[in-house]
Short mmCIF file of N, CA, C and O in Angstrom, two decimals:
data_model
loop_
_atom_site.label_atom_id
_atom_site.label_comp_id
_atom_site.label_asym_id
_atom_site.label_seq_id
_atom_site.Cartn_x
_atom_site.Cartn_y
_atom_site.Cartn_z
N MET A 1 0.91 -0.95 -0.17
CA MET A 1 0.09 -0.01 0.37
C MET A 1 0.69 1.11 0.26
O MET A 1 1.95 1.62 1.28
N PRO A 2 0.64 2.03 -1.00
CA PRO A 2 1.36 3.45 -0.92
C PRO A 2 1.24 4.32 0.28
O PRO A 2 0.64 4.19 0.90
N GLU A 3 2.09 5.06 0.78
CA GLU A 3 2.29 6.03 1.49
C GLU A 3 1.20 7.16 1.42
O GLU A 3 1.48 7.26 0.06
N PHE A 4 0.64 7.55 2.21
CA PHE A 4 -0.37 8.48 1.83
C PHE A 4 0.26 9.87 2.00
O PHE A 4 1.12 10.27 3.00
N ARG A 5 0.09 10.70 0.98
CA ARG A 5 0.75 11.64 0.77
C ARG A 5 -0.57 12.96 0.43
O ARG A 5 -1.28 12.56 -0.48
N PRO A 6 -1.02 14.28 1.70
CA PRO A 6 -1.78 14.86 1.13
C PRO A 6 -1.51 15.65 0.12
O PRO A 6 -0.19 15.60 -0.25
N PRO A 7 -2.50 16.20 -0.61
CA PRO A 7 -2.20 17.10 -1.63
C PRO A 7 -1.49 18.25 -1.50
O PRO A 7 -1.48 18.88 -0.13
N GLU A 8 -0.94 18.82 -2.63
CA GLU A 8 0.12 19.73 -2.49
C GLU A 8 -0.67 21.01 -1.64
O GLU A 8 0.39 21.88 -1.19
N ASP A 9 -2.01 21.22 -1.76
CA ASP A 9 -2.49 22.92 -1.85
C ASP A 9 -3.03 22.47 -0.24
O ASP A 9 -3.45 23.21 0.15
N VAL A 10 -2.95 21.63 0.42
CA VAL A 10 -3.14 21.50 2.00
C VAL A 10 -2.09 20.97 2.94
O VAL A 10 -0.85 20.38 2.46
N THR A 11 -2.12 21.85 3.86
CA THR A 11 -1.07 22.03 5.00
C THR A 11 -1.31 21.39 6.02
O THR A 11 -2.43 21.72 6.62
N LEU A 12 -1.24 20.22 6.78
CA LEU A 12 -1.14 19.61 7.76
C LEU A 12 -0.22 20.45 8.91
O LEU A 12 1.11 20.62 8.95
N PRO A 13 -1.07 20.21 10.11
CA PRO A 13 -0.32 21.11 11.15
C PRO A 13 0.66 20.06 11.68
O PRO A 13 0.56 18.76 11.47
N ARG A 14 1.51 20.08 12.15
CA ARG A 14 2.78 19.60 12.76
C ARG A 14 2.54 19.73 14.29
O ARG A 14 3.30 18.58 14.49
N SER A 15 1.92 20.26 14.86
CA SER A 15 1.74 20.00 16.23
C SER A 15 0.20 20.52 16.67
O SER A 15 -0.18 21.48 16.06
N SER A 16 -0.13 19.92 17.92
CA SER A 16 -1.58 20.21 18.31
C SER A 16 -1.42 21.97 19.00
O SER A 16 -0.79 21.95 19.90
N LYS A 17 -2.49 22.89 18.86
CA LYS A 17 -2.53 24.05 19.34
C LYS A 17 -3.47 24.30 20.32
O LYS A 17 -4.21 23.50 20.76
N GLY A 18 -3.08 24.90 21.75
CA GLY A 18 -3.78 24.96 22.84
C GLY A 18 -3.22 23.84 23.64
O GLY A 18 -2.88 23.12 24.12
N PRO A 19 -4.66 24.15 25.10
CA PRO A 19 -3.47 22.96 26.24
C PRO A 19 -4.69 21.44 25.93
O PRO A 19 -5.51 21.70 25.19
N ARG A 20 -4.16 20.90 26.52
CA ARG A 20 -4.44 19.47 26.53
C ARG A 20 -5.75 19.60 27.21
O ARG A 20 -6.13 20.07 28.08
N PRO A 21 -6.82 18.68 26.37
CA PRO A 21 -7.74 18.30 27.56
C PRO A 21 -7.72 17.69 28.59
O PRO A 21 -6.79 16.93 28.87
N HIS A 22 -8.63 17.99 29.73
CA HIS A 22 -7.87 17.16 30.57
C HIS A 22 -9.66 16.95 31.39
O HIS A 22 -10.53 17.78 30.82
N PHE A 23 -9.97 15.94 32.27
CA PHE A 23 -11.23 15.23 32.47
C PHE A 23 -11.50 15.19 34.09
O PHE A 23 -12.31 14.67 34.48
N PHE A 24 -10.21 14.69 34.66
CA PHE A 24 -10.13 14.95 36.30
C PHE A 24 -9.26 15.85 36.59
O PHE A 24 -8.55 16.79 36.33
N ASP A 25 -9.29 15.63 37.98
CA ASP A 25 -8.75 16.87 38.77
C ASP A 25 -7.14 16.69 39.03
O ASP A 25 -6.68 18.02 38.73
N ASP A 26 -6.71 15.46 38.80
CA ASP A 26 -5.38 14.99 39.03
C ASP A 26 -5.06 15.03 37.57
O ASP A 26 -5.43 14.06 36.76
N PRO A 27 -4.00 16.01 36.91
CA PRO A 27 -3.43 15.52 35.47
C PRO A 27 -2.58 14.11 35.29
O PRO A 27 -2.78 13.83 34.28
N ALA A 28 -2.06 13.64 36.61
CA ALA A 28 -1.65 12.21 36.44
C ALA A 28 -2.88 11.32 36.05
O ALA A 28 -2.49 10.00 35.18
N VAL A 29 -4.27 11.28 36.19
CA VAL A 29 -5.01 10.47 36.30
C VAL A 29 -5.27 10.52 34.55
O VAL A 29 -5.53 9.75 34.22
N ASP A 30 -5.23 11.75 34.16
CA ASP A 30 -5.83 12.16 32.68
C ASP A 30 -4.38 11.30 31.84
O ASP A 30 -4.47 10.75 30.69
N GLN A 31 -2.95 11.31 32.40
CA GLN A 31 -2.06 11.17 31.70
C GLN A 31 -1.90 9.33 31.75
O GLN A 31 -1.85 8.68 30.84
N VAL A 32 -2.43 8.83 32.74
CA VAL A 32 -2.45 6.95 32.53
C VAL A 32 -3.49 6.62 31.71
O VAL A 32 -3.62 5.73 31.47
N MET A 33 -4.46 7.57 32.07
CA MET A 33 -5.78 7.40 31.22
C MET A 33 -5.51 6.74 29.54
O MET A 33 -5.59 6.59 28.99
N THR A 34 -4.85 8.30 29.39
CA THR A 34 -4.42 8.33 27.60
C THR A 34 -3.32 7.31 27.12
O THR A 34 -3.49 6.63 26.48
N PHE A 35 -2.12 6.63 28.34
CA PHE A 35 -1.63 5.52 28.11
C PHE A 35 -2.42 4.61 28.04
O PHE A 35 -1.85 3.71 26.95
N ILE A 36 -2.99 4.30 29.04
CA ILE A 36 -4.11 3.02 28.81
C ILE A 36 -4.89 3.12 27.35
O ILE A 36 -4.57 1.95 26.53
N PHE A 37 -5.65 4.12 26.74
CA PHE A 37 -6.27 3.90 25.65
C PHE A 37 -5.01 3.83 24.77
O PHE A 37 -5.46 3.11 23.44
N GLU A 38 -3.89 4.59 24.61
CA GLU A 38 -2.83 4.34 23.63
C GLU A 38 -2.36 2.67 23.29
O GLU A 38 -2.45 2.25 22.59
N LEU A 39 -2.32 2.21 24.82
CA LEU A 39 -1.97 0.98 24.48
C LEU A 39 -2.82 -0.04 24.02
O LEU A 39 -2.86 -1.07 23.45
N MET A 40 -4.37 0.73 24.23
CA MET A 40 -5.53 -0.72 23.92
C MET A 40 -5.45 -0.55 22.20
O MET A 40 -5.87 -1.34 21.90
N THR A 41 -5.36 0.92 22.06
CA THR A 41 -5.33 1.20 20.42
C THR A 41 -4.33 0.24 19.98
O THR A 41 -4.51 -0.41 18.83
N GLU A 42 -2.84 0.01 20.34
CA GLU A 42 -1.83 -0.84 19.86
C GLU A 42 -2.38 -2.21 19.86
O GLU A 42 -1.97 -2.92 18.95
N VAL A 43 -2.98 -2.61 21.04
CA VAL A 43 -3.00 -4.04 21.05
C VAL A 43 -4.43 -4.30 19.79
O VAL A 43 -4.35 -5.44 19.09
N ALA A 44 -5.46 -3.52 19.85
CA ALA A 44 -5.96 -4.02 19.28
C ALA A 44 -5.91 -4.00 17.44
O ALA A 44 -6.12 -4.79 17.08
N VAL A 45 -4.45 -2.88 17.17
CA VAL A 45 -4.03 -3.08 15.80
C VAL A 45 -3.38 -3.98 15.80
O VAL A 45 -3.50 -4.96 14.68
N LEU A 46 -2.44 -4.90 16.50
CA LEU A 46 -1.65 -5.76 16.58
C LEU A 46 -2.83 -6.94 16.43
O LEU A 46 -2.40 -7.89 15.50
N HIS A 47 -3.62 -7.14 16.81
CA HIS A 47 -4.80 -8.02 16.67
C HIS A 47 -5.17 -8.42 15.49
O HIS A 47 -5.52 -9.45 15.15
N GLU A 48 -5.59 -7.39 14.87
CA GLU A 48 -6.17 -7.20 13.79
C GLU A 48 -4.61 -7.78 12.56
O GLU A 48 -5.39 -8.35 11.96
N ARG A 49 -3.80 -7.21 12.70
CA ARG A 49 -2.81 -7.56 12.24
C ARG A 49 -2.26 -9.23 11.93
O ARG A 49 -2.50 -10.01 11.17
N LEU A 50 -2.55 -9.35 13.54
CA LEU A 50 -2.06 -10.92 13.65
C LEU A 50 -3.40 -12.04 12.86
O LEU A 50 -3.02 -12.87 12.10
N ASP A 51 -4.53 -11.25 13.14
CA ASP A 51 -5.84 -12.00 12.28
C ASP A 51 -5.50 -12.20 10.77
O ASP A 51 -5.82 -13.07 10.27
N THR A 52 -5.24 -11.09 10.42
CA THR A 52 -4.72 -10.72 8.97
C THR A 52 -3.69 -11.87 8.60
O THR A 52 -4.06 -12.65 7.54
N VAL A 53 -2.42 -12.18 9.48
CA VAL A 53 -1.72 -13.25 9.01
C VAL A 53 -2.29 -14.73 8.97
O VAL A 53 -2.23 -15.24 8.26
N GLU A 54 -3.04 -14.60 9.86
CA GLU A 54 -3.45 -16.09 9.95
C GLU A 54 -4.57 -16.21 9.18
O GLU A 54 -4.55 -17.79 8.78
N ARG A 55 -5.46 -15.69 8.52
CA ARG A 55 -6.60 -15.76 7.70
C ARG A 55 -5.28 -15.95 6.51
O ARG A 55 -5.81 -17.17 5.43
N LEU A 56 -4.57 -14.91 6.07
CA LEU A 56 -3.71 -15.12 4.50
C LEU A 56 -3.01 -16.67 5.02
O LEU A 56 -2.91 -17.53 3.88
N LEU A 57 -2.38 -17.16 5.95
CA LEU A 57 -2.18 -18.69 6.00
C LEU A 57 -2.91 -19.45 5.82
O LEU A 57 -2.52 -20.68 5.31
N ASP A 58 -4.15 -19.27 6.46
CA ASP A 58 -5.16 -20.40 6.35
C ASP A 58 -5.76 -20.32 4.40
O ASP A 58 -6.02 -21.38 4.20
N ALA A 59 -5.63 -19.13 4.01
CA ALA A 59 -6.00 -19.35 2.59
C ALA A 59 -4.81 -20.04 1.40
O ALA A 59 -5.66 -20.31 0.40
N GLU A 60 -3.65 -19.12 1.98
CA GLU A 60 -2.96 -19.57 1.21
C GLU A 60 -1.70 -20.03 1.39
O GLU A 60 -0.32 -20.61 0.65
N GLY A 61 -1.27 -20.55 2.79
CA GLY A 61 -0.46 -21.24 3.32
C GLY A 61 0.78 -20.61 3.31
O GLY A 61 1.96 -21.27 3.72
N THR A 62 0.77 -19.26 2.61
CA THR A 62 2.11 -18.83 3.11
C THR A 62 1.25 -17.60 3.18
O THR A 62 0.65 -17.13 3.31
N VAL A 63 2.76 -16.65 3.76
CA VAL A 63 2.49 -14.80 3.84
C VAL A 63 3.31 -14.21 3.77
O VAL A 63 4.78 -14.51 3.63
N THR A 64 3.53 -12.80 3.11
CA THR A 64 4.13 -11.93 2.49
C THR A 64 3.92 -11.04 3.21
O THR A 64 2.80 -10.28 3.30
N ARG A 65 4.68 -9.57 3.26
CA ARG A 65 4.45 -8.53 3.92
C ARG A 65 3.69 -7.69 2.64
O ARG A 65 2.51 -7.19 3.21
N GLU A 66 3.79 -7.74 1.62
CA GLU A 66 3.04 -7.40 0.58
C GLU A 66 1.27 -7.79 0.72
O GLU A 66 0.31 -7.02 0.59
N GLY A 67 1.79 -9.11 1.09
CA GLY A 67 -0.16 -9.78 1.08
C GLY A 67 -0.63 -9.27 2.31
O GLY A 67 -1.97 -8.82 2.21
N ILE A 68 -0.19 -8.80 3.34
CA ILE A 68 -0.58 -8.54 4.53
C ILE A 68 -1.17 -7.09 4.21
O ILE A 68 -1.85 -6.52 4.60
N GLU A 69 0.23 -6.35 3.61
CA GLU A 69 -0.39 -4.82 3.47
C GLU A 69 -1.43 -4.62 2.54
O GLU A 69 -2.17 -3.54 2.50
N SER A 70 -1.58 -5.50 1.59
CA SER A 70 -2.69 -5.41 0.38
C SER A 70 -4.29 -6.07 1.24
O SER A 70 -5.20 -5.98 0.06
N TYR A 71 -3.81 -6.96 2.06
CA TYR A 71 -5.32 -7.31 2.66
C TYR A 71 -6.02 -6.78 2.72
O TYR A 71 -6.03 -5.49 3.66
N ARG A 72 -7.23 -6.85 2.36
CA ARG A 72 -8.82 -6.37 2.52
C ARG A 72 -9.85 -7.23 3.20
O ARG A 72 -10.11 -8.08 2.49
N ALA A 73 -10.21 -6.87 4.58
CA ALA A 73 -11.38 -7.46 4.83
C ALA A 73 -12.68 -7.71 4.35
O ALA A 73 -12.85 -6.19 4.07
N ASP A 74 -13.16 -8.30 3.92
CA ASP A 74 -14.93 -8.74 4.02
C ASP A 74 -15.81 -8.26 5.03
O ASP A 74 -15.19 -8.00 6.21
N ALA A 75 -16.97 -7.93 4.66
CA ALA A 75 -17.56 -7.57 5.43
C ALA A 75 -17.88 -8.35 6.79
O ALA A 75 -18.16 -8.04 7.88
N ALA A 76 -17.74 -9.87 6.65
CA ALA A 76 -17.83 -10.80 7.53
C ALA A 76 -16.87 -10.59 8.59
O ALA A 76 -16.68 -10.71 9.74
N VAL A 77 -15.34 -10.57 7.92
CA VAL A 77 -14.20 -10.41 8.83
C VAL A 77 -14.53 -9.24 9.54
O VAL A 77 -14.16 -9.02 10.44
N GLU A 78 -15.15 -7.81 8.77
CA GLU A 78 -14.85 -6.92 9.84
C GLU A 78 -16.12 -6.85 10.74
O GLU A 78 -16.05 -6.12 12.23
N ALA A 79 -17.18 -7.65 10.65
CA ALA A 79 -17.78 -7.55 11.83
C ALA A 79 -17.24 -8.56 13.02
O ALA A 79 -17.51 -8.59 13.85
N GLU A 80 -16.40 -9.63 12.36
CA GLU A 80 -15.59 -10.32 13.42
C GLU A 80 -14.90 -9.34 14.04
O GLU A 80 -15.06 -9.66 15.32
N ARG A 81 -14.01 -9.01 13.55
CA ARG A 81 -13.39 -7.96 14.30
C ARG A 81 -13.83 -6.90 14.94
O ARG A 81 -13.50 -6.54 16.33
N ASN A 82 -15.17 -6.36 14.61
CA ASN A 82 -15.30 -5.26 15.17
C ASN A 82 -16.37 -6.19 16.61
O ASN A 82 -15.85 -5.35 18.06
N ALA A 83 -16.43 -6.93 16.55
CA ALA A 83 -17.40 -7.71 17.68
C ALA A 83 -16.29 -8.34 18.94
O ALA A 83 -16.37 -7.90 20.16
N TRP A 84 -14.83 -8.41 18.33
CA TRP A 84 -13.47 -8.63 19.17
C TRP A 84 -13.14 -7.16 19.95
O TRP A 84 -13.22 -7.69 21.29
N ARG A 85 -12.92 -6.14 18.72
CA ARG A 85 -12.54 -4.99 19.65
C ARG A 85 -13.56 -4.24 20.43
O ARG A 85 -13.26 -4.01 21.54
N ASN A 86 -15.16 -4.38 20.31
CA ASN A 86 -15.82 -4.11 21.20
C ASN A 86 -16.19 -4.97 22.57
O ASN A 86 -16.06 -4.30 23.44
N GLY A 87 -15.87 -5.92 22.49
CA GLY A 87 -15.59 -7.09 23.71
C GLY A 87 -14.25 -6.81 24.17
O GLY A 87 -14.49 -6.80 25.65
N TYR A 88 -13.37 -6.38 23.47
CA TYR A 88 -12.09 -5.97 24.28
C TYR A 88 -12.21 -4.65 24.98
O TYR A 88 -11.56 -4.65 26.10
N PHE A 89 -12.49 -3.97 24.48
CA PHE A 89 -13.31 -2.66 25.20
C PHE A 89 -13.74 -2.57 26.39
O PHE A 89 -13.46 -2.12 27.38
N GLN A 90 -14.67 -3.28 26.25
CA GLN A 90 -15.46 -3.64 27.41
C GLN A 90 -15.03 -4.38 28.50
O GLN A 90 -15.19 -3.84 29.70
N ARG A 91 -13.98 -5.16 28.50
CA ARG A 91 -13.27 -5.80 29.19
C ARG A 91 -12.33 -5.10 29.90
O ARG A 91 -12.53 -5.06 30.89
N VAL A 92 -11.48 -4.09 29.33
CA VAL A 92 -10.46 -3.36 29.67
C VAL A 92 -11.11 -2.53 30.65
O VAL A 92 -10.54 -1.64 31.46
N MET A 93 -12.49 -1.85 30.13
CA MET A 93 -12.61 -0.65 31.02
C MET A 93 -13.73 -1.12 31.72
O MET A 93 -14.45 -0.36 32.26
N ARG A 94 -13.89 -2.45 31.63
CA ARG A 94 -15.32 -2.62 33.01
C ARG A 94 -15.08 -1.93 33.72
O ARG A 94 -16.82 -1.63 34.55
N MET A 95 -14.61 -1.10 34.60
CA MET A 95 -14.59 -0.62 35.48
C MET A 95 -14.91 0.76 35.43
O MET A 95 -15.12 1.51 36.88
N HIS A 96 -15.01 1.15 34.58
CA HIS A 96 -15.45 2.38 34.35
C HIS A 96 -16.55 2.80 33.82
O HIS A 96 -16.63 3.88 33.09
N THR A 97 -17.55 1.79 33.89
CA THR A 97 -18.70 1.72 33.48
C THR A 97 -19.84 2.02 34.26
O THR A 97 -19.70 1.67 35.44
N ARG A 98 -21.14 2.66 33.84
CA ARG A 98 -21.92 3.00 34.70
C ARG A 98 -22.83 1.66 34.73
O ARG A 98 -22.84 0.96 33.91
N ASP A 99 -23.23 1.19 36.20
CA ASP A 99 -24.05 0.53 36.14
C ASP A 99 -25.74 0.46 36.13
O ASP A 99 -25.95 1.84 36.14
#
């Protein structure tokens, strides 16, 4: 998959402007929550990539980097992945949900 490049007439900002949003009285809690969400996102991405590798191995018996990068999940695979992701987020965040 080719690297994304914005059109020449579009300038993307290099850094965020303004103060960071905060949700808790203690800024350390915001930092920890940001850290958790970033790790959750990375784990979800790795899970999806591993799922791609497993599906390619099942279908073709081999896997290449090009095959991984060009793989496009169909609607059924996307539904499975969405269900896993929703369950994963619910499990990790179960202590922060309203009863």
